[in-house]
Short mmCIF file of C-alpha atoms in Angstrom, two decimals:
data_model
loop_
_atom_site.label_atom_id
_atom_site.label_comp_id
_atom_site.label_asym_id
_atom_site.label_seq_id
_atom_site.Cartn_x
_atom_site.Cartn_y
_atom_site.Cartn_z
CA MET A 15 -38.90 -33.10 8.99
CA LEU A 16 -35.07 -31.94 10.09
CA GLN A 17 -32.29 -32.00 7.71
CA ALA A 18 -29.24 -33.06 8.65
CA ASP A 19 -27.78 -29.51 9.10
CA GLY A 20 -31.01 -28.67 11.79
CA LYS A 21 -32.85 -27.16 9.13
CA CYS A 22 -36.24 -27.44 8.50
CA GLY A 23 -36.92 -29.25 5.35
CA GLN A 24 -40.08 -27.84 4.46
CA CYS A 25 -39.30 -24.45 4.59
CA PRO A 26 -37.96 -22.38 1.53
CA ASP A 27 -34.67 -20.71 1.74
CA ASN A 28 -34.99 -18.26 4.25
CA GLY A 29 -34.77 -15.03 2.14
CA PHE A 30 -31.01 -14.25 4.15
CA ASP A 31 -28.14 -13.91 2.20
CA CYS A 32 -25.16 -14.84 4.06
CA GLU A 33 -22.94 -13.64 1.56
CA ALA A 34 -24.11 -10.20 1.12
CA ALA A 35 -24.69 -9.50 4.77
CA ARG A 36 -20.77 -10.85 5.50
CA ALA A 37 -19.82 -7.99 2.97
CA CYS A 38 -22.64 -5.26 4.24
CA PHE A 39 -22.00 -5.40 7.81
CA GLY A 40 -18.83 -6.98 8.12
CA LEU A 41 -19.51 -10.02 9.36
CA ASN A 42 -16.87 -12.88 10.12
CA SER A 43 -17.86 -16.65 9.34
CA SER A 44 -18.86 -17.39 12.81
CA GLN A 45 -20.75 -14.29 12.97
CA ALA A 46 -22.87 -14.93 9.56
CA HIS A 47 -23.06 -18.35 10.83
CA ALA A 48 -25.17 -17.46 14.24
CA VAL A 49 -27.23 -14.90 11.84
CA ASN A 50 -28.38 -17.40 9.38
CA SER A 51 -29.05 -20.04 11.80
CA CYS A 52 -31.38 -18.16 13.43
CA ILE A 53 -33.01 -16.21 11.28
CA SER A 54 -33.73 -19.44 9.73
CA ALA A 55 -34.96 -20.89 13.24
CA CYS A 56 -37.10 -17.83 13.45
CA ARG A 57 -38.65 -17.91 9.81
CA CYS A 58 -39.50 -21.82 9.90
CA LEU A 59 -43.22 -22.31 10.33
CA HIS A 60 -43.52 -25.85 11.29
CA ARG A 61 -41.80 -25.97 14.85
CA SER A 62 -40.75 -23.65 17.85
CA SER A 63 -37.60 -23.55 18.44
CA ALA A 64 -34.77 -21.86 20.90
CA GLN A 65 -31.41 -20.87 19.64
CA LEU A 66 -28.04 -20.24 21.91
CA ILE A 67 -24.99 -17.61 20.57
CA TRP A 68 -22.40 -18.27 22.37
CA GLY A 69 -20.19 -15.48 22.45
CA PRO A 70 -16.60 -15.12 24.82
CA PRO A 71 -15.41 -11.23 25.38
CA GLY A 72 -14.77 -9.34 22.60
CA THR A 73 -16.09 -11.95 19.90
CA GLY A 74 -18.89 -9.34 18.42
CA LYS A 75 -22.22 -10.29 20.48
CA THR A 76 -23.92 -7.10 20.20
CA LYS A 77 -23.04 -6.94 16.34
CA THR A 78 -24.11 -10.23 15.84
CA VAL A 79 -27.65 -9.76 17.56
CA SER A 80 -28.20 -6.11 16.15
CA VAL A 81 -28.05 -7.99 12.66
CA ILE A 82 -30.27 -10.38 13.56
CA LEU A 83 -32.78 -8.03 14.82
CA HIS A 84 -32.27 -6.29 11.59
CA GLY A 85 -32.99 -8.99 9.20
CA LEU A 86 -36.02 -10.46 11.39
CA LEU A 87 -37.67 -6.79 10.91
CA ASN A 88 -36.58 -6.88 7.19
CA LEU A 89 -37.80 -10.20 6.58
CA MET A 90 -40.70 -10.99 9.05
CA PRO A 91 -42.74 -8.13 8.80
CA ARG A 92 -45.71 -9.53 10.63
CA ALA A 93 -43.92 -10.67 13.39
CA ARG A 94 -43.51 -8.95 16.99
CA ILE A 95 -40.16 -9.10 18.74
CA LEU A 96 -39.43 -9.00 22.63
CA VAL A 97 -35.58 -7.82 23.21
CA CYS A 98 -34.54 -8.23 27.04
CA ALA A 99 -31.64 -7.85 28.61
CA PRO A 100 -30.65 -7.84 32.04
CA THR A 101 -30.06 -3.84 32.70
CA ASN A 102 -30.94 -0.27 31.18
CA THR A 103 -27.42 -0.37 30.25
CA ALA A 104 -27.62 -3.46 28.09
CA ILE A 105 -30.67 -2.51 26.08
CA LEU A 106 -28.87 1.16 25.60
CA GLN A 107 -25.98 -0.69 24.01
CA LEU A 108 -27.66 -2.84 21.92
CA ALA A 109 -30.10 -0.10 20.78
CA SER A 110 -27.29 2.22 20.12
CA HIS A 111 -26.47 -0.27 17.21
CA LEU A 112 -29.46 -1.54 16.01
CA VAL A 113 -30.81 2.08 15.16
CA PRO A 114 -28.42 3.05 12.53
CA LEU A 115 -28.29 -0.44 10.80
CA VAL A 116 -32.55 0.18 10.43
CA GLU A 117 -31.79 3.55 8.99
CA LYS A 118 -29.29 2.90 6.75
CA TYR A 119 -30.50 -0.79 5.43
CA CYS A 120 -33.84 -1.23 6.22
CA LYS A 121 -36.64 -1.22 2.90
CA SER A 122 -39.16 0.42 4.89
CA LYS A 123 -37.48 4.22 5.98
CA ASN A 124 -40.51 4.37 8.99
CA LEU A 125 -39.52 1.04 10.34
CA ILE A 126 -37.64 3.15 12.97
CA ASN A 127 -40.87 4.62 14.18
CA ALA A 128 -41.97 0.64 15.22
CA ILE A 129 -39.49 0.08 17.83
CA ILE A 130 -40.04 1.40 21.26
CA MET A 131 -37.34 0.94 24.38
CA PHE A 132 -39.79 0.74 27.13
CA GLY A 133 -38.32 1.56 30.68
CA ASN A 134 -37.34 4.12 33.11
CA MET A 135 -37.15 6.77 30.58
CA GLU A 136 -35.51 9.24 32.65
CA ARG A 137 -32.50 6.39 33.75
CA MET A 138 -32.09 5.73 30.35
CA ARG A 139 -31.32 9.38 29.12
CA GLN A 140 -28.76 9.67 31.91
CA LYS A 141 -27.12 6.70 30.60
CA THR A 142 -26.90 7.85 26.42
CA ASP A 143 -25.53 10.67 24.23
CA ASN A 144 -26.99 9.21 21.50
CA GLU A 145 -29.57 12.37 20.19
CA LYS A 146 -31.89 9.52 18.29
CA LEU A 147 -32.27 7.07 21.17
CA PRO A 148 -34.77 9.28 23.18
CA LYS A 149 -37.31 9.15 20.25
CA LEU A 150 -37.76 5.35 21.35
CA PHE A 151 -37.99 5.97 24.72
CA GLU A 152 -41.43 5.36 26.26
CA SER A 153 -43.06 7.32 29.28
CA ASN A 154 -43.21 5.99 32.49
CA CYS A 155 -46.95 5.78 32.36
CA VAL A 156 -48.09 2.32 32.72
CA THR A 157 -51.12 2.84 30.71
CA LEU A 158 -49.81 5.12 27.63
CA GLU A 159 -46.65 2.37 27.56
CA ALA A 160 -49.18 -0.44 27.36
CA SER A 161 -51.09 1.59 24.59
CA ARG A 162 -47.79 2.88 22.27
CA THR A 163 -45.75 -1.05 22.68
CA LYS A 164 -49.39 -2.75 21.68
CA TYR A 165 -48.63 -1.53 18.05
CA ALA A 166 -44.41 -1.62 18.29
CA ARG A 167 -43.33 -4.42 16.06
CA LEU A 168 -40.21 -4.45 18.46
CA VAL A 169 -39.71 -3.80 22.01
CA PHE A 170 -36.64 -3.13 23.94
CA CYS A 171 -37.08 -3.89 27.96
CA THR A 172 -35.44 -5.60 30.99
CA PRO A 173 -36.91 -9.13 32.46
CA TYR A 174 -39.01 -7.16 34.85
CA ARG A 175 -40.46 -4.61 32.73
CA SER A 176 -41.68 -7.14 30.28
CA SER A 177 -44.21 -8.65 33.11
CA TRP A 178 -46.35 -5.44 31.72
CA LEU A 179 -46.74 -6.55 28.59
CA GLU A 180 -48.33 -9.85 29.65
CA ASN A 181 -51.96 -9.05 27.44
CA GLN A 182 -49.71 -8.72 24.76
CA LYS A 183 -48.73 -11.33 22.08
CA PHE A 184 -45.36 -11.41 20.57
CA ASP A 185 -43.90 -14.12 18.17
CA ILE A 186 -40.25 -14.08 18.87
CA LEU A 187 -37.92 -13.29 22.17
CA VAL A 188 -34.32 -12.70 22.14
CA ILE A 189 -32.54 -12.35 25.82
CA ASP A 190 -28.90 -10.19 25.06
CA GLU A 191 -26.27 -10.94 28.36
CA ALA A 192 -28.82 -14.32 29.11
CA ALA A 193 -25.66 -15.83 30.93
CA ASN A 194 -26.33 -13.00 33.56
CA LEU A 195 -29.82 -13.75 34.49
CA LYS A 196 -31.02 -16.57 36.86
CA GLU A 197 -33.58 -18.78 35.24
CA CYS A 198 -36.44 -17.49 37.46
CA GLU A 199 -35.90 -13.95 35.55
CA SER A 200 -35.79 -15.40 32.37
CA MET A 201 -38.89 -16.93 33.14
CA ILE A 202 -40.72 -13.61 32.92
CA PRO A 203 -40.12 -12.50 29.08
CA LEU A 204 -40.84 -16.58 28.41
CA ALA A 205 -44.02 -16.19 30.02
CA THR A 206 -45.63 -13.30 27.40
CA ASN A 207 -48.10 -14.65 25.58
CA GLY A 208 -47.49 -16.10 21.84
CA ILE A 209 -43.43 -16.71 22.21
CA GLU A 210 -42.39 -19.64 19.89
CA LYS A 211 -38.89 -18.54 18.70
CA VAL A 212 -36.09 -17.76 21.49
CA VAL A 213 -32.86 -16.61 21.04
CA LEU A 214 -30.52 -16.56 23.65
CA ILE A 215 -27.00 -14.92 23.69
CA GLY A 216 -24.47 -14.92 26.26
CA ASP A 217 -21.28 -16.75 27.64
CA ASP A 218 -21.85 -18.99 30.78
CA LYS A 219 -18.04 -19.08 31.19
CA GLN A 220 -18.09 -15.39 32.42
CA LEU A 221 -19.79 -14.12 35.74
CA GLN A 222 -23.01 -15.35 36.90
CA SER A 223 -25.89 -13.74 38.81
CA VAL A 224 -25.18 -12.83 42.68
CA VAL A 225 -26.97 -15.50 44.72
CA LYS A 226 -26.36 -14.22 48.48
CA SER A 227 -28.12 -17.20 50.17
CA THR A 228 -26.08 -19.95 50.67
CA ILE A 229 -29.24 -22.37 50.59
CA ALA A 230 -30.34 -21.00 47.21
CA ARG A 231 -26.85 -21.53 45.85
CA ALA A 232 -26.63 -25.23 46.98
CA ASN A 233 -29.54 -25.52 45.16
CA ASP A 234 -28.76 -23.85 41.54
CA PHE A 235 -30.47 -21.04 42.17
CA GLY A 236 -27.99 -19.12 40.33
CA ARG A 237 -27.96 -20.72 37.24
CA ASN A 238 -29.49 -19.15 34.05
CA LEU A 239 -31.35 -20.78 30.88
CA PHE A 240 -28.47 -20.38 28.83
CA GLU A 241 -26.63 -22.85 30.92
CA ARG A 242 -29.55 -25.17 31.13
CA LEU A 243 -30.21 -25.05 27.43
CA SER A 244 -26.49 -25.35 26.49
CA GLU A 245 -26.44 -28.78 28.95
CA LEU A 246 -29.52 -30.17 26.96
CA ASP A 247 -27.69 -29.68 23.68
CA PHE A 248 -29.75 -27.25 22.35
CA PRO A 249 -27.86 -25.76 19.10
CA LYS A 250 -25.16 -23.23 19.92
CA HIS A 251 -23.30 -21.01 17.83
CA MET A 252 -19.94 -19.82 18.75
CA LEU A 253 -18.57 -16.61 17.90
CA ASN A 254 -14.72 -17.55 18.19
CA ILE A 255 -12.92 -14.71 16.40
CA GLN A 256 -12.07 -11.66 19.29
CA TYR A 257 -11.32 -8.12 18.56
CA ARG A 258 -10.72 -6.60 22.13
CA MET A 259 -7.55 -8.04 23.79
CA HIS A 260 -3.86 -8.33 22.94
CA PRO A 261 -3.28 -11.60 22.54
CA SER A 262 -0.99 -12.19 25.43
CA ILE A 263 -3.92 -10.98 27.62
CA SER A 264 -6.40 -13.46 26.16
CA LYS A 265 -3.98 -16.59 26.01
CA PHE A 266 -5.19 -17.46 29.45
CA PRO A 267 -8.86 -17.07 29.65
CA ASN A 268 -8.61 -18.71 26.07
CA GLN A 269 -6.61 -22.10 27.19
CA LYS A 270 -8.56 -22.24 30.55
CA PHE A 271 -12.14 -21.47 29.90
CA TYR A 272 -12.69 -21.65 26.07
CA GLU A 273 -10.62 -24.92 25.09
CA GLY A 274 -8.08 -22.65 23.12
CA LYS A 275 -10.90 -22.30 20.44
CA ILE A 276 -10.48 -18.41 20.40
CA ILE A 277 -8.83 -17.14 17.27
CA HIS A 278 -7.27 -13.47 17.42
CA GLY A 279 -8.71 -10.63 15.27
CA PRO A 280 -6.08 -9.17 12.70
CA ASN A 281 -6.35 -5.98 14.77
CA VAL A 282 -5.16 -7.08 18.01
CA ASN A 283 -2.08 -8.17 16.57
CA ASP A 284 -1.23 -4.43 15.97
CA TYR A 285 -1.82 -3.35 19.90
CA ASN A 286 1.29 -1.86 21.04
CA ASN A 287 2.14 -0.39 24.71
CA THR A 288 1.89 3.46 23.60
CA TYR A 289 0.99 4.62 26.97
CA LEU A 290 3.99 4.51 29.41
CA ASP A 291 7.62 3.74 28.97
CA GLY A 292 9.16 0.75 30.33
CA HIS A 293 9.22 -3.13 30.66
CA MET A 294 6.36 -3.08 33.71
CA TYR A 295 4.05 -1.43 31.55
CA GLY A 296 3.48 -4.18 29.09
CA PRO A 297 0.03 -5.36 27.60
CA TYR A 298 -0.45 -6.36 31.36
CA SER A 299 1.04 -5.65 34.81
CA PHE A 300 1.27 -6.99 38.12
CA ILE A 301 2.40 -4.78 40.58
CA HIS A 302 3.08 -5.57 44.27
CA VAL A 303 1.97 -2.45 46.49
CA GLU A 304 4.28 -2.66 49.86
CA ASP A 305 2.66 -1.21 53.29
CA GLY A 306 -0.68 -1.45 52.38
CA PHE A 307 -3.38 -3.03 54.51
CA GLU A 308 -6.95 -3.75 54.42
CA GLU A 309 -9.52 -1.73 56.21
CA ASN A 310 -12.84 -3.94 56.17
CA SER A 311 -16.68 -2.26 56.44
CA ASN A 312 -20.00 -3.60 55.61
CA GLN A 313 -19.11 -2.76 52.21
CA GLY A 314 -16.58 -4.76 51.83
CA SER A 315 -12.71 -4.11 51.81
CA LYS A 316 -10.59 -1.15 50.90
CA ASN A 317 -6.69 -0.50 50.88
CA ILE A 318 -5.90 3.27 51.36
CA VAL A 319 -2.30 2.81 49.89
CA GLU A 320 -3.66 0.98 46.86
CA ALA A 321 -5.94 3.88 45.94
CA ALA A 322 -3.20 6.53 46.29
CA VAL A 323 -0.83 3.72 43.92
CA VAL A 324 -3.69 3.79 41.16
CA ALA A 325 -4.20 7.72 41.20
CA ASN A 326 -0.13 7.71 40.83
CA ILE A 327 -0.79 6.12 37.52
CA LEU A 328 -3.84 7.65 36.38
CA GLY A 329 -1.82 10.90 37.12
CA ARG A 330 1.27 9.53 34.51
CA LEU A 331 -1.42 8.02 32.08
CA ALA A 332 -3.02 11.78 31.98
CA GLU A 333 0.45 13.17 31.37
CA ALA A 334 1.46 11.11 28.65
CA CYS A 335 -1.88 11.27 26.48
CA THR A 336 -1.86 14.68 26.90
CA LYS A 337 1.79 14.55 25.54
CA GLN A 338 0.30 12.50 22.84
CA LYS A 339 -3.09 13.99 21.93
CA LYS A 340 -4.55 10.70 22.56
CA LYS A 341 -7.85 10.09 23.80
CA THR A 342 -7.99 7.28 26.33
CA SER A 343 -10.25 5.32 27.81
CA ILE A 344 -9.68 3.81 31.45
CA GLY A 345 -11.56 1.71 33.88
CA ILE A 346 -11.21 0.96 37.48
CA VAL A 347 -12.34 -2.23 38.47
CA SER A 348 -12.62 -3.29 42.47
CA ALA A 349 -14.86 -6.27 43.34
CA TYR A 350 -15.49 -4.22 46.55
CA ALA A 351 -17.77 -1.26 46.72
CA ALA A 352 -15.75 0.48 49.50
CA GLN A 353 -12.81 0.43 47.47
CA VAL A 354 -14.53 1.97 44.31
CA ILE A 355 -15.69 4.82 46.84
CA ALA A 356 -12.49 4.95 48.23
CA LEU A 357 -11.07 5.89 44.95
CA GLN A 358 -13.61 8.28 44.18
CA GLU A 359 -12.29 11.45 45.77
CA ARG A 360 -8.32 10.47 44.29
CA VAL A 361 -9.97 10.12 40.42
CA GLN A 362 -12.42 12.84 40.48
CA SER A 363 -9.89 15.47 39.17
CA TYR A 364 -9.12 12.95 35.69
CA LYS A 365 -13.42 12.47 35.14
CA LYS A 366 -13.21 15.91 32.73
CA HIS A 367 -9.81 15.14 31.57
CA ASN A 368 -9.43 16.51 27.98
CA PHE A 369 -7.60 13.00 27.11
CA LEU A 370 -8.61 10.50 29.77
CA SER A 371 -12.36 9.32 30.29
CA VAL A 372 -12.13 7.14 33.67
CA GLU A 373 -15.06 5.06 35.01
CA LEU A 374 -15.66 3.59 38.30
CA CYS A 375 -16.98 0.37 38.91
CA THR A 376 -17.66 -3.02 40.64
CA VAL A 377 -16.36 -6.07 38.80
CA ASP A 378 -20.57 -6.58 38.67
CA SER A 379 -21.23 -3.72 37.21
CA CYS A 380 -18.62 -3.27 34.40
CA GLN A 381 -19.20 -6.48 32.87
CA GLY A 382 -19.33 -6.29 29.37
CA SER A 383 -17.50 -2.95 28.98
CA GLU A 384 -14.76 -1.77 27.00
CA LYS A 385 -11.85 0.20 27.56
CA ASP A 386 -8.56 1.12 26.45
CA ILE A 387 -7.12 0.14 29.76
CA PHE A 388 -8.54 -1.45 32.79
CA ILE A 389 -6.78 -1.25 36.30
CA LEU A 390 -7.92 -3.80 38.95
CA PRO A 391 -7.16 -2.90 42.89
CA SER A 392 -8.01 -5.65 44.99
#
């Protein structure tokens, strides 16, 4: 029997103190509501369920999922949880948020030993500076991984790696960045034995998976499970407070894609330009580059003049940040791999700068990243 709010009328209180969680973990009201609803659905003994958490940019998706996983580990000691994300980077990001919560707040101090990251150990080690995460890494030996994961309560892996767990039983599936996976990719962990509860986290308004085949695109092969379930009116919890962007930057996506539902966190109103002087360098700038021309290759287009302009801006930022002794992260994003390659030599000297950390990436590879400044050459 379902109540008007979607909760099961036969289940007792889920044991999750929403107000205490808000105070303890610093959740806002939309995050706390999503956490409470997902934990209630997962603890229900009378029905299977699928819950959607819709998180626009900067609204705290990773934080919210980490609190959900922490709550499930504490409140469902017999449940086994499979957590998937499209990439090793996304897995590391989520694990790095969860581990401190488990160590600090979980009732059992040994619970950290019940968490395993199942995947390419060397690749993951290259992407993290967290000294505690390697303890969760599994060996690349399939037989050893299979035997160790059998006793884990929570397993992190990519959808592809989850196929190696087909003979194991899990109760709950959580997919982070679910809108970045094609439906067929989400089906791999969904086929795992025993799954009755599913939580999908994502944003179907952001960049979808790349589908190169014209025929496949025409037949919605790139559609994701998050989008399908959303269209079928499955419970969808929107995180509506963003803490990442200056209000003038978020104004366009908020109106264009989110119907003006996004509220600004109190921190973003204090964001001011403290890097470069001049009216051109406000919260965002469009810079016209004259005399540039595009060269095409099998890796896409590149513009050498634009690359030189980017290097010039980086030089000025390096000087300003050194003078202010202000550590600043910068992402340089291009739609084409050829432009990224053209930029590599020009920005190499800034990669080990005392006050600048610079990352070059394509649009696909940088999705979800947070930086103080983004530079977008064509």
